[in-house]
Every structure is written in structure tokens, then in C-alpha cells.
Coordinates of C-alpha atoms in Angstrom, one line a residue:
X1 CA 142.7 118.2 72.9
X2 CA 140.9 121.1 72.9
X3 CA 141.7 123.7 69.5
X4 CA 144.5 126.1 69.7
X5 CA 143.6 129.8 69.8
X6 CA 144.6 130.0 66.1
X7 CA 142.1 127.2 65.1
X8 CA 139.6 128.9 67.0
X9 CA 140.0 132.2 65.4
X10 CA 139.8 130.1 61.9
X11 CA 136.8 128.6 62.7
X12 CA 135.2 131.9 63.3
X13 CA 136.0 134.1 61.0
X14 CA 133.8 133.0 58.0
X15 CA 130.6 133.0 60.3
X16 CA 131.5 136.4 61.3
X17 CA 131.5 137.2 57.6
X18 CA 128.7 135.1 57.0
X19 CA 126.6 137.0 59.6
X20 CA 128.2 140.3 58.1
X21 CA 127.0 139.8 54.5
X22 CA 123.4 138.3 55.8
X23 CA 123.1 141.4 57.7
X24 CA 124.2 143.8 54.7
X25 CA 121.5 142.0 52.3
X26 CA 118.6 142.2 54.3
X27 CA 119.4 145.7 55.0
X28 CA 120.3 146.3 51.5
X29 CA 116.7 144.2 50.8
X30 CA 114.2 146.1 53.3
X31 CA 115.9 149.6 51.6
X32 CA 115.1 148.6 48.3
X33 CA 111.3 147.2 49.5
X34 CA 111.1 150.5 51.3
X35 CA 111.8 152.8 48.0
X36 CA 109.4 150.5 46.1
X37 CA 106.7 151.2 48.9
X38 CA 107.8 154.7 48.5
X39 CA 107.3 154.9 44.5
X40 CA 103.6 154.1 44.9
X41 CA 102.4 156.3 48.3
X42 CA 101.3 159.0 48.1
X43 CA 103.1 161.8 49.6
X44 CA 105.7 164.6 49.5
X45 CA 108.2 162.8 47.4
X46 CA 105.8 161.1 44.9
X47 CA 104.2 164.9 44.8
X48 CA 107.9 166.4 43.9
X49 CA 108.1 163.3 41.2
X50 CA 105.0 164.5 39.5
X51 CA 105.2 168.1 39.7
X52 CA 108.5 166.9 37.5
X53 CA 106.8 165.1 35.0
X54 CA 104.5 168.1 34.4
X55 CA 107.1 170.7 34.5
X56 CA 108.7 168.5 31.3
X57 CA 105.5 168.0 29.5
X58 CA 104.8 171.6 30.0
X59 CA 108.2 172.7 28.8
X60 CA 107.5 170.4 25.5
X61 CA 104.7 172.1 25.2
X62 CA 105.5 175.6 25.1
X63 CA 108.7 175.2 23.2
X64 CA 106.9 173.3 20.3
X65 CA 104.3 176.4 20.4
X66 CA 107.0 178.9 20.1
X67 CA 109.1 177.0 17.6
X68 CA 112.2 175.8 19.9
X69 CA 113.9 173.6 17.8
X70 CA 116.5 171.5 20.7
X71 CA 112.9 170.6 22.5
X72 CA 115.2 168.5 24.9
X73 CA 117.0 171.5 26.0
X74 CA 113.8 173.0 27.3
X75 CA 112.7 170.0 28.8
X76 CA 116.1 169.7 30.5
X77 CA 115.5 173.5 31.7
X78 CA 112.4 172.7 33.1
X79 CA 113.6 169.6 35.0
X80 CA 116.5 171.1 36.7
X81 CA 115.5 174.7 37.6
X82 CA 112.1 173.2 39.5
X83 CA 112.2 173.5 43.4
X84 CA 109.4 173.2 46.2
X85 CA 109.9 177.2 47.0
X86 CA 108.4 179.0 44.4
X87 CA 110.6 181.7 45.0
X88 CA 113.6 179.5 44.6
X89 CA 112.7 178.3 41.8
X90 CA 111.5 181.9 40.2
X91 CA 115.3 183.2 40.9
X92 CA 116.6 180.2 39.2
X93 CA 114.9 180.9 36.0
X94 CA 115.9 184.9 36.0
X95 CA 119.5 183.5 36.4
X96 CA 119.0 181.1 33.7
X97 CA 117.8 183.3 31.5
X98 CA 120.4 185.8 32.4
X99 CA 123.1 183.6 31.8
X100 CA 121.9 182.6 28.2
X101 CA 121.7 186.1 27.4
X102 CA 125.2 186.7 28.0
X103 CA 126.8 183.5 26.6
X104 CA 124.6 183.8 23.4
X105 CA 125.9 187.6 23.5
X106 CA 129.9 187.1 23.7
X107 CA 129.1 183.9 21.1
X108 CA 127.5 186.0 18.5
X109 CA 130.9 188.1 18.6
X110 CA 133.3 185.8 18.8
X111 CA 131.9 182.3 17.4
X112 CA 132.0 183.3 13.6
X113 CA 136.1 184.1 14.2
X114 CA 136.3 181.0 16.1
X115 CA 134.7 178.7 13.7
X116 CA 137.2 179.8 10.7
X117 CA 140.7 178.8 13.1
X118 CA 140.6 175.6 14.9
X119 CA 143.4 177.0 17.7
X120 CA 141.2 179.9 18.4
X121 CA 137.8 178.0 19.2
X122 CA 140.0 175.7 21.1
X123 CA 141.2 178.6 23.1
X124 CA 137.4 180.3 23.4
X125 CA 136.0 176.7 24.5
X126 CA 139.0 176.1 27.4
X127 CA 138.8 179.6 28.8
X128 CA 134.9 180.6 28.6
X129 CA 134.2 177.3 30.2
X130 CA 136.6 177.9 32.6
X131 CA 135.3 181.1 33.4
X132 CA 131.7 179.6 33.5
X133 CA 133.0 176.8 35.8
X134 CA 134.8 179.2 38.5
X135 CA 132.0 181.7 38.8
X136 CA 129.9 178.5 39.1
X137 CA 131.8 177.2 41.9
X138 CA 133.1 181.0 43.5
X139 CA 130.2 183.5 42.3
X140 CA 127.0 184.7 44.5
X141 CA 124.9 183.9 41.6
X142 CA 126.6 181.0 40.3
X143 CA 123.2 179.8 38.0
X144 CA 123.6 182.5 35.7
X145 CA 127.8 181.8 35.4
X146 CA 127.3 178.2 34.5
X147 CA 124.5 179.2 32.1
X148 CA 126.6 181.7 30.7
X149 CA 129.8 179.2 30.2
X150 CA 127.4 176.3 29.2
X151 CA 125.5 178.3 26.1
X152 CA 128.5 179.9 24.7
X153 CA 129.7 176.0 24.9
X154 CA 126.7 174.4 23.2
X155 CA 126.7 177.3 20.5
X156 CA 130.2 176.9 19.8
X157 CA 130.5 173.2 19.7
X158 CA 127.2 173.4 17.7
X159 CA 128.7 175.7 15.1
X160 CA 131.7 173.9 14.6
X161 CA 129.8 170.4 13.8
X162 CA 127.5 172.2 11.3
X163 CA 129.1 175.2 9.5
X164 CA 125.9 176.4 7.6
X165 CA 124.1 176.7 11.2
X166 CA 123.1 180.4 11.1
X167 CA 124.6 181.3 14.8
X168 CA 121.8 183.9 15.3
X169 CA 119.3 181.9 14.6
X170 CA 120.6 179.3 16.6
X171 CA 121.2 182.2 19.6
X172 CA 117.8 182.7 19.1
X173 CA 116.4 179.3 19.6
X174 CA 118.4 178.9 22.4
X175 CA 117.2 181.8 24.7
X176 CA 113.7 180.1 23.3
X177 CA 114.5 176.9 24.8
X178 CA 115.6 178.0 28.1
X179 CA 112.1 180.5 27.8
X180 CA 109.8 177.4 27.5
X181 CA 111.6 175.8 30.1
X182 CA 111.8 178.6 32.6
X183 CA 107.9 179.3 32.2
X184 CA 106.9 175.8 32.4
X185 CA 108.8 175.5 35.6
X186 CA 107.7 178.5 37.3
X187 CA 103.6 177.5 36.5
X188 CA 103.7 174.3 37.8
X189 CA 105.6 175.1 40.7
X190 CA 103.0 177.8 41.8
X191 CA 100.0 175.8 41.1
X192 CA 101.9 172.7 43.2
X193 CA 102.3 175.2 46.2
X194 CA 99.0 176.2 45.7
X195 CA 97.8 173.0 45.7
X196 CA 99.8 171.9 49.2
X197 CA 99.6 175.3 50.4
X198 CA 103.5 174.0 51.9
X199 CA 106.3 173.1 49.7
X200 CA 105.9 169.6 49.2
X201 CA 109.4 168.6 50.2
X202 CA 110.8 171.8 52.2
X203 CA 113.2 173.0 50.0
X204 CA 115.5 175.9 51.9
X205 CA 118.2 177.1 49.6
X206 CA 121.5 178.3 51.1
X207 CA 122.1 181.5 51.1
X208 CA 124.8 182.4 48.2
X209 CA 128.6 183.5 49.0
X210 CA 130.5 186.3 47.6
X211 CA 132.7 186.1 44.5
X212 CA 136.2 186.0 45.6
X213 CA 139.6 185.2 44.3
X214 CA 139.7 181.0 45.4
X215 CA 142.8 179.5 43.7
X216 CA 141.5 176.1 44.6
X217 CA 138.5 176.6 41.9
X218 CA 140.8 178.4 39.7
X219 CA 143.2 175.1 39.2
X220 CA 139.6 173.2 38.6
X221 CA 138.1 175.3 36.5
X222 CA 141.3 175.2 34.5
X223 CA 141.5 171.6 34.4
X224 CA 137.6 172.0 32.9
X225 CA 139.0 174.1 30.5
X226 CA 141.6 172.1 29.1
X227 CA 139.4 169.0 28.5
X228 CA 136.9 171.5 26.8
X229 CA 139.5 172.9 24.3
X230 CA 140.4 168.8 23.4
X231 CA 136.5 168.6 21.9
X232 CA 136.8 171.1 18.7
X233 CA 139.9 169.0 18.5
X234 CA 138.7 165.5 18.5
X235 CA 135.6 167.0 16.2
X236 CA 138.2 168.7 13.4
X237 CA 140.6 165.0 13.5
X238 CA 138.0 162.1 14.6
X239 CA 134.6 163.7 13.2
X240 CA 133.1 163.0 15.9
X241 CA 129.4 164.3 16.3
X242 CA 127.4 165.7 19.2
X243 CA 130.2 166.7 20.7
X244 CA 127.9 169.7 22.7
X245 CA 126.5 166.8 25.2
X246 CA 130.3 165.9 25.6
X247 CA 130.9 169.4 26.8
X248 CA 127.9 169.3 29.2
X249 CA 129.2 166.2 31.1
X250 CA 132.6 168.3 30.9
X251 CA 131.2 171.3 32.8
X252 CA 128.4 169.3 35.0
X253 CA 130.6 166.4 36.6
X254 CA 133.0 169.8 37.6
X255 CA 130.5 170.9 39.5
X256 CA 131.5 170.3 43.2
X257 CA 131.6 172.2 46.7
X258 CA 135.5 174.2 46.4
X259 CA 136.0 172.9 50.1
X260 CA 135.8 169.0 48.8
X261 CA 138.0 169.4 45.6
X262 CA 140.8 168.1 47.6
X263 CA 144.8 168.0 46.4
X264 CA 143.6 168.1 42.3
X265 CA 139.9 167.2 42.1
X266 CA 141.0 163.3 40.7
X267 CA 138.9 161.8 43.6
X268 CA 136.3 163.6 44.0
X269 CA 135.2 164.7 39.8
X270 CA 135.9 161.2 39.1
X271 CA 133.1 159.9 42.0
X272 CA 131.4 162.0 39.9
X273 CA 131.7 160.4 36.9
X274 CA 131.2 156.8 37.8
X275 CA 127.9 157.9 39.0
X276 CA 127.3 159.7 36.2
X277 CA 128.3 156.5 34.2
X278 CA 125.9 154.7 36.5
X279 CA 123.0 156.6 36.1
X280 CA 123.7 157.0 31.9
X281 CA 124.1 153.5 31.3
X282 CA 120.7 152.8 33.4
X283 CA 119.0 155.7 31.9
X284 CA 120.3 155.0 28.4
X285 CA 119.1 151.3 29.1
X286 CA 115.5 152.2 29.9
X287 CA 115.5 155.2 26.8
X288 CA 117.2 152.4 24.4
X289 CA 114.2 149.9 25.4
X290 CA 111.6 152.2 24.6
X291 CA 112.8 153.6 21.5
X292 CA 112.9 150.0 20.2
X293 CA 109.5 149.2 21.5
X294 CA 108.2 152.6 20.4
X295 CA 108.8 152.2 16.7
X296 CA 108.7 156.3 16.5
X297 CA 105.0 156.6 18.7
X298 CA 104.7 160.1 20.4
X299 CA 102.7 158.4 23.0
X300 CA 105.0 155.7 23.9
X301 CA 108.3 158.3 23.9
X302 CA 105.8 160.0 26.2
X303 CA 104.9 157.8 28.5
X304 CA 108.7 156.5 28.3
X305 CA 109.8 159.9 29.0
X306 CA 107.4 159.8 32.3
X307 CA 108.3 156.8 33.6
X308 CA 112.1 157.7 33.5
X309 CA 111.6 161.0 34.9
X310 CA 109.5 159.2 38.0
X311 CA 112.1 156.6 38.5
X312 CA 115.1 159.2 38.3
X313 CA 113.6 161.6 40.4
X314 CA 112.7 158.9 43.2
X315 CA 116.5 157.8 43.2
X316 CA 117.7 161.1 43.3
X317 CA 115.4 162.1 46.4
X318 CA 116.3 158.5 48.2
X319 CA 119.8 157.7 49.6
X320 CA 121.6 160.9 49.7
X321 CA 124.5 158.6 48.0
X322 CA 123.2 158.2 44.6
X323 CA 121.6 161.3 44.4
X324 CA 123.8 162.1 41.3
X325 CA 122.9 158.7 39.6
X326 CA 119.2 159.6 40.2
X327 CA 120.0 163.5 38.6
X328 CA 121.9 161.6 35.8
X329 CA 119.3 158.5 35.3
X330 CA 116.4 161.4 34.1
X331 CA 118.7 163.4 32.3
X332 CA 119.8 160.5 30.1
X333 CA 116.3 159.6 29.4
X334 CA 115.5 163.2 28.7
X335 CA 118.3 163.6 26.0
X336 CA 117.8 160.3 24.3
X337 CA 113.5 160.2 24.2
X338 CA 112.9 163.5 23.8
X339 CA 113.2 164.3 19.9
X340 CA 113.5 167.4 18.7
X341 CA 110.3 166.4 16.3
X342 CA 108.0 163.5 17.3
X343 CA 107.2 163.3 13.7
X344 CA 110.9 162.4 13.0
X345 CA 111.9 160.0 15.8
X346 CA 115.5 158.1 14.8
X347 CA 117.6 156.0 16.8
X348 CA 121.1 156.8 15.4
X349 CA 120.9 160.4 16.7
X350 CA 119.8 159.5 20.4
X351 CA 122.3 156.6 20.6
X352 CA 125.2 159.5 19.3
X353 CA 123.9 161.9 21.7
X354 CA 124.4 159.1 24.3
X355 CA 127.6 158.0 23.1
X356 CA 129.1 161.6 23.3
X357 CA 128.3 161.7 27.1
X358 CA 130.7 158.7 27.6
X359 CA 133.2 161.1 25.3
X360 CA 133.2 164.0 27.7
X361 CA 134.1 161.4 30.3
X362 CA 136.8 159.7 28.3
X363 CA 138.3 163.7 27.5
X364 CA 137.9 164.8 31.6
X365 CA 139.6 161.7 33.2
X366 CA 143.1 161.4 31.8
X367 CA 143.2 165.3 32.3
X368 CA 142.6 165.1 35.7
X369 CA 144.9 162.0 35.9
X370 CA 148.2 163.8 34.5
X371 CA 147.2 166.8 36.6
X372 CA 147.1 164.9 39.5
X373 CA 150.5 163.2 38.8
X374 CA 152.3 165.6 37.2
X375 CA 151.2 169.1 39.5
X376 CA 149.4 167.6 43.0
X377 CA 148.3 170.7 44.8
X378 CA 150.0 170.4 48.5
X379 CA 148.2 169.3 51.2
X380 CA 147.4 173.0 53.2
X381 CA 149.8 171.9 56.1
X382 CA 152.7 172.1 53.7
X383 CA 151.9 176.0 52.6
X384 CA 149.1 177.5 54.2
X385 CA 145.4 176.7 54.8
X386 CA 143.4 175.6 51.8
X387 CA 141.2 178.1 51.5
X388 CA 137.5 176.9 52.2
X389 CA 134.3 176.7 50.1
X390 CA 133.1 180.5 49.7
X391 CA 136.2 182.4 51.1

């Protein structure tokens, strides 16, 4: 008797899966032979992976010479602000450096109150980095507002954590930092281009909107701000340390297009944040490894720091997918090798500095959970049209 059509469809499926998955893996398989082929050839994307690794060294460099003392801060500065068009990358660093100036401005004035009332530098954290976070997302030059929300940020959080910190001083060596980084950037992207005589991957900005009134952004930013205000908190009650790499994650895994927030930002921050976990668990996998074969060698944080900043960089210029894990991966590494002495080099303050990124995450979530229960924006059929990224 031949089988019914039900047996027949039964017999099927799992070689159609079968066939599925073998499909999936060799694809999956050739991609990953293809990036490793890629790591090692020489060419525009192992030139951009290099001109990296020199911007960071350079950035060490100069902010050693000119008595930085949060080196990784510089070499963090150097990292993100490079681009392929020199003139990209030269705007970058004015708005950086522009930025600074102001948030180290309004935090000379108003840190020193906030650090003697807990509820006051909870209020200056929420609503400076909410301001930061919706010029970011809103403003024509957006650098300079999320430079501006993230120094006043680090200098508070800073502040609060060590009490005899003298905030000028610590202004100072800020707007140092960002300095080293900004120079080192800017030389090695003009001797690259000079070098190609092209930009090595073809890098064309967008062209910046205008600042407008976006409601959208506003309820973001203001959910930013809320799990900003929790870290003087948790710092005053838990003790908790480091908590200024907690308020980075905060402000950074905000960061995305106003016209993709969607009904509370729940879906799309916390994408976000699992690649963010992602690339800090890889990236604190490979720092964590070399610290403990390093034993406290400059050269081998060095060449740790390299190697991290090659492998980030490549996933981060692959599959436009993980391109956040990739940004993440080097960032990690950056934070965790890069001491701010290499005469000095301790485990237990990289490791905290790594721990307190998973605390910004742990603060962010929940808030955008309740939010997303508690006060859904409506979906823009039921009142109005959501207004779009840049109106």
C-alpha cells in the first residue's frame, strides 16, 4: 500500500531540515574562511585595521608625554574619532574637543554642589545625560553633544567614587586625554591618505540634520537619564566602584537612529546590549588572557592591545550585523589592557572596570522594561505619524 500523504510529509520533513542546516553551516563555514582570508590580505580593510592600531599607539604616546593620567581614555579617543576622510575625521576631533570643553565647564560649576547631596548629583547625572543623549540623537553636530553629556558624566561619577579628586585637575586631564587622542588621530589619518592617495575604505559621512524638537528622542533620552541618576545611587548604598564605565555603556548602547526607536526603545537598545555583552565577554576573554600571560610586561599588554584592536576592527568592518560586537570587542580590550601606568599593571582594577560595563547594563534594562510596560508609546496610526529620524 502505498504511504498516505501524511506519512509522506513525515518522511520529508527532517531531510528538508537536514538539507536546511547543511546548507546554513557551509555558508556559515565559507563566511568565516572568507574573514580569516580577509584578516591576512592585504588591502583596504586590513589598511583601515592598521591605521587603527597606530592611531592607539600614537594616542599612548602623546598622552604619556603630556601627563594624561586615564591613558585609556585617549586611546579610546583615538580609536573612535578615526575615519578614511581626513576631513571627517578632523571635524570629529574639533567636535570632540568642543564637547569636553563644555561638559568639563558646567562640571567645574556644578560638581563640587553635587558631590556634597546625593539627590542633587542624581538629578545632574539623569538630566545632563539626557541632554547629551537627545542632542546626540536630534543635534547637527551631535559629536560635540554626546561629548559634552559623556565628560560631565565621567567627571561626576569620578568625583563621587573619590572625594579628594581635585575636579580641576581632573577637568584638566580630561581635555588632555581627548587632546592626545584627537592629535594622534588626525596624523595618522593624513599620512594613511597620503600614503593611498584614496581613502582606504571610502568613508562618506552623511550630511548632519538640524536640531529640532523630536519627542521620540526626548522619551529615550529620558529613559537614559533615569538609569544614569540610579549610578550615584548604587555607588552611595552598594559601594560599588567604576561606576564611570557603567555610565558610558548607559549613554553608548542609547545611541540609535530616532526613526528605529520604535514604541519605547525595549527592542531595539536592548539588541544593543546583547551585542554589547557579546563583544565584552569576547573582548574581556582575550584582555583577561593576556593580562594573566603578561605578568605586568608593557610589551605583551602591547602587543595584546594590537591584536585585539585588529581582531575588533576586522568584525566590526565584516557582516554589517555584528558591527556593534566588533566596535564593542576593541573597546573592551582597550579599557581592560590599557593601564593607566605600565609600570603599575593590576588585574583587580581592569576586571572592576569590566565588571562595571555589565552594571550599566543590569541599571538600563529593567528601566526600559517598566517603561515599556508601564507607558508604551502608541503606535503612530493611533495618534499621528511618528515623527522620523531628523524631523
Amino acid at each position: 500500500m502505498p504511504p498516505s500523504p501524511q506519512e509522506t510529509r513525515t518522511q520529508t520533513l527532517p531531510d528538508t531540515a537536514d538539507a536546511g542546516s547543511a546548507g546554513l553551516l557551509a555558508r556559515t563555514n565559507a563566511r568565516i574562511r572568507d574573514e580569516l582570508r580577509a584578516l591576512i590580505t592585504p588591502g583596504p580593510r586590513m589598511a583601515d585595521e592598521w591605521a587603527c592600531v597606530a592611531s592607539v599607539l600614537l594616542a599612548i604616546v602623546f598622552a604619556h608625554l603630556i601627563g594624561a593620567k586615564m591613558i585609556a581614555w585617549a586611546a579610546f579617543s583615538a580609536f573612535v574619532l578615526l575615519k578614511s576622510d581626513v576631513g571627517e575625521t578632523l571635524l570629529r576631533g574639533v567636535l570632540r574637543m568642543v564637547g569636553t570643553s563644555i561638559g568639563i565647564l558646567l562640571a567645574v560649576f556644578l560638581v563640587p554642589f553635587a558631590e556634597e547631596s546625593l539627590p542633587l548629583a542624581m538629578v545632574c547625572a539623569g538630566v545632563i545625560g539626557a541632554l547629551g543623549l537627545y542632542g546626540m540623537l536630534t543635534a547637527r553636530r551631535a559629536y560635540a553633544w554626546l561629548l559634552f553629556g559623556l565628560t560631565f558624566e565621567m567627571i561626576l561619577l569620578d568625583k563621587l567614587e573619590r572625594p579628594g579628586l581635585d575636579t580641576l585637575d581632573f577637568a584638566h586631564t580630561r581635555l588632555l586625554e581627548v587632546g592626545a587622542g584627537t592629535a594622534a588621530c588626525t596624523i595618522v589619518s593624513i599620512a594613511a591618505a597620503l600614503l593611498a592617495r584614496q581613502k582606504w575604505l571610502g568613508f562618506k559621512p552623511d550630511k548632519p540634520q538640524r536640531i529640532t524638537w523630536n519627542p521620540v528622542a526626548a522619551r529615550h533620552a529620558a529613559q537614559a537619564g533615569l538609569a544614569l541618576a540610579a549610578l550615584p545611587a548604587l555607588h552611595a548604598v552598594l559601594g560599588l566602584r567604576e561606576m564611570v564605565q557603567a555610565g558610558i555603556t548607559i549613554i553608548f548602547v542609547m545611541i540609535v537612529p530616532v526613526s528605529g526607536i520604535g514604541p519605547s526603545g525595549f527592542v531595539p537598545v536592548t539588541r544593543r546590549l546583547f551585542h554589547r555583552a557579546l563583544g565584552s565577554l569576547a573582548g574581556g576573554a582575550l584582555a583577561l588572557g593576556v593580562l594573566a600571560i603578561a605578568h605586568g610586561s608593557p610589551a605583551l599588554l602591547i602587543a595584546g592591545t594590537c591584536l585585539g584592536i585588529v581582531l575588533g576592527r576586522h568584525i566590526e568592518n565584516g557582516l554589517p550585523s555584528v558591527t556593534y560586537i566588533g566596535l564593542q570587542f576593541t573597546l573592551t580590550v582597550l579599557i581592560v589592557l590599557i593601564p593607566d601606568s605600565y609600570e603599575n599593571v593590576a588585574i583587580a582594577p581592569a576586571v572592576t572596570r569590566l565588571v562595571s560595563v555589565f552594571i550599566g547594563m543590569m541599571v538600563l534594562e529593567p528601566v526600559l522594561l517598566a517603561w515599556h510596560l508601564i507607558a508604551p508609546r502608541k503606535a503612530p496610526g493611533e495618534h499621528g505619524t511618528a515623527p522620523s529620524d531628523g524631523e
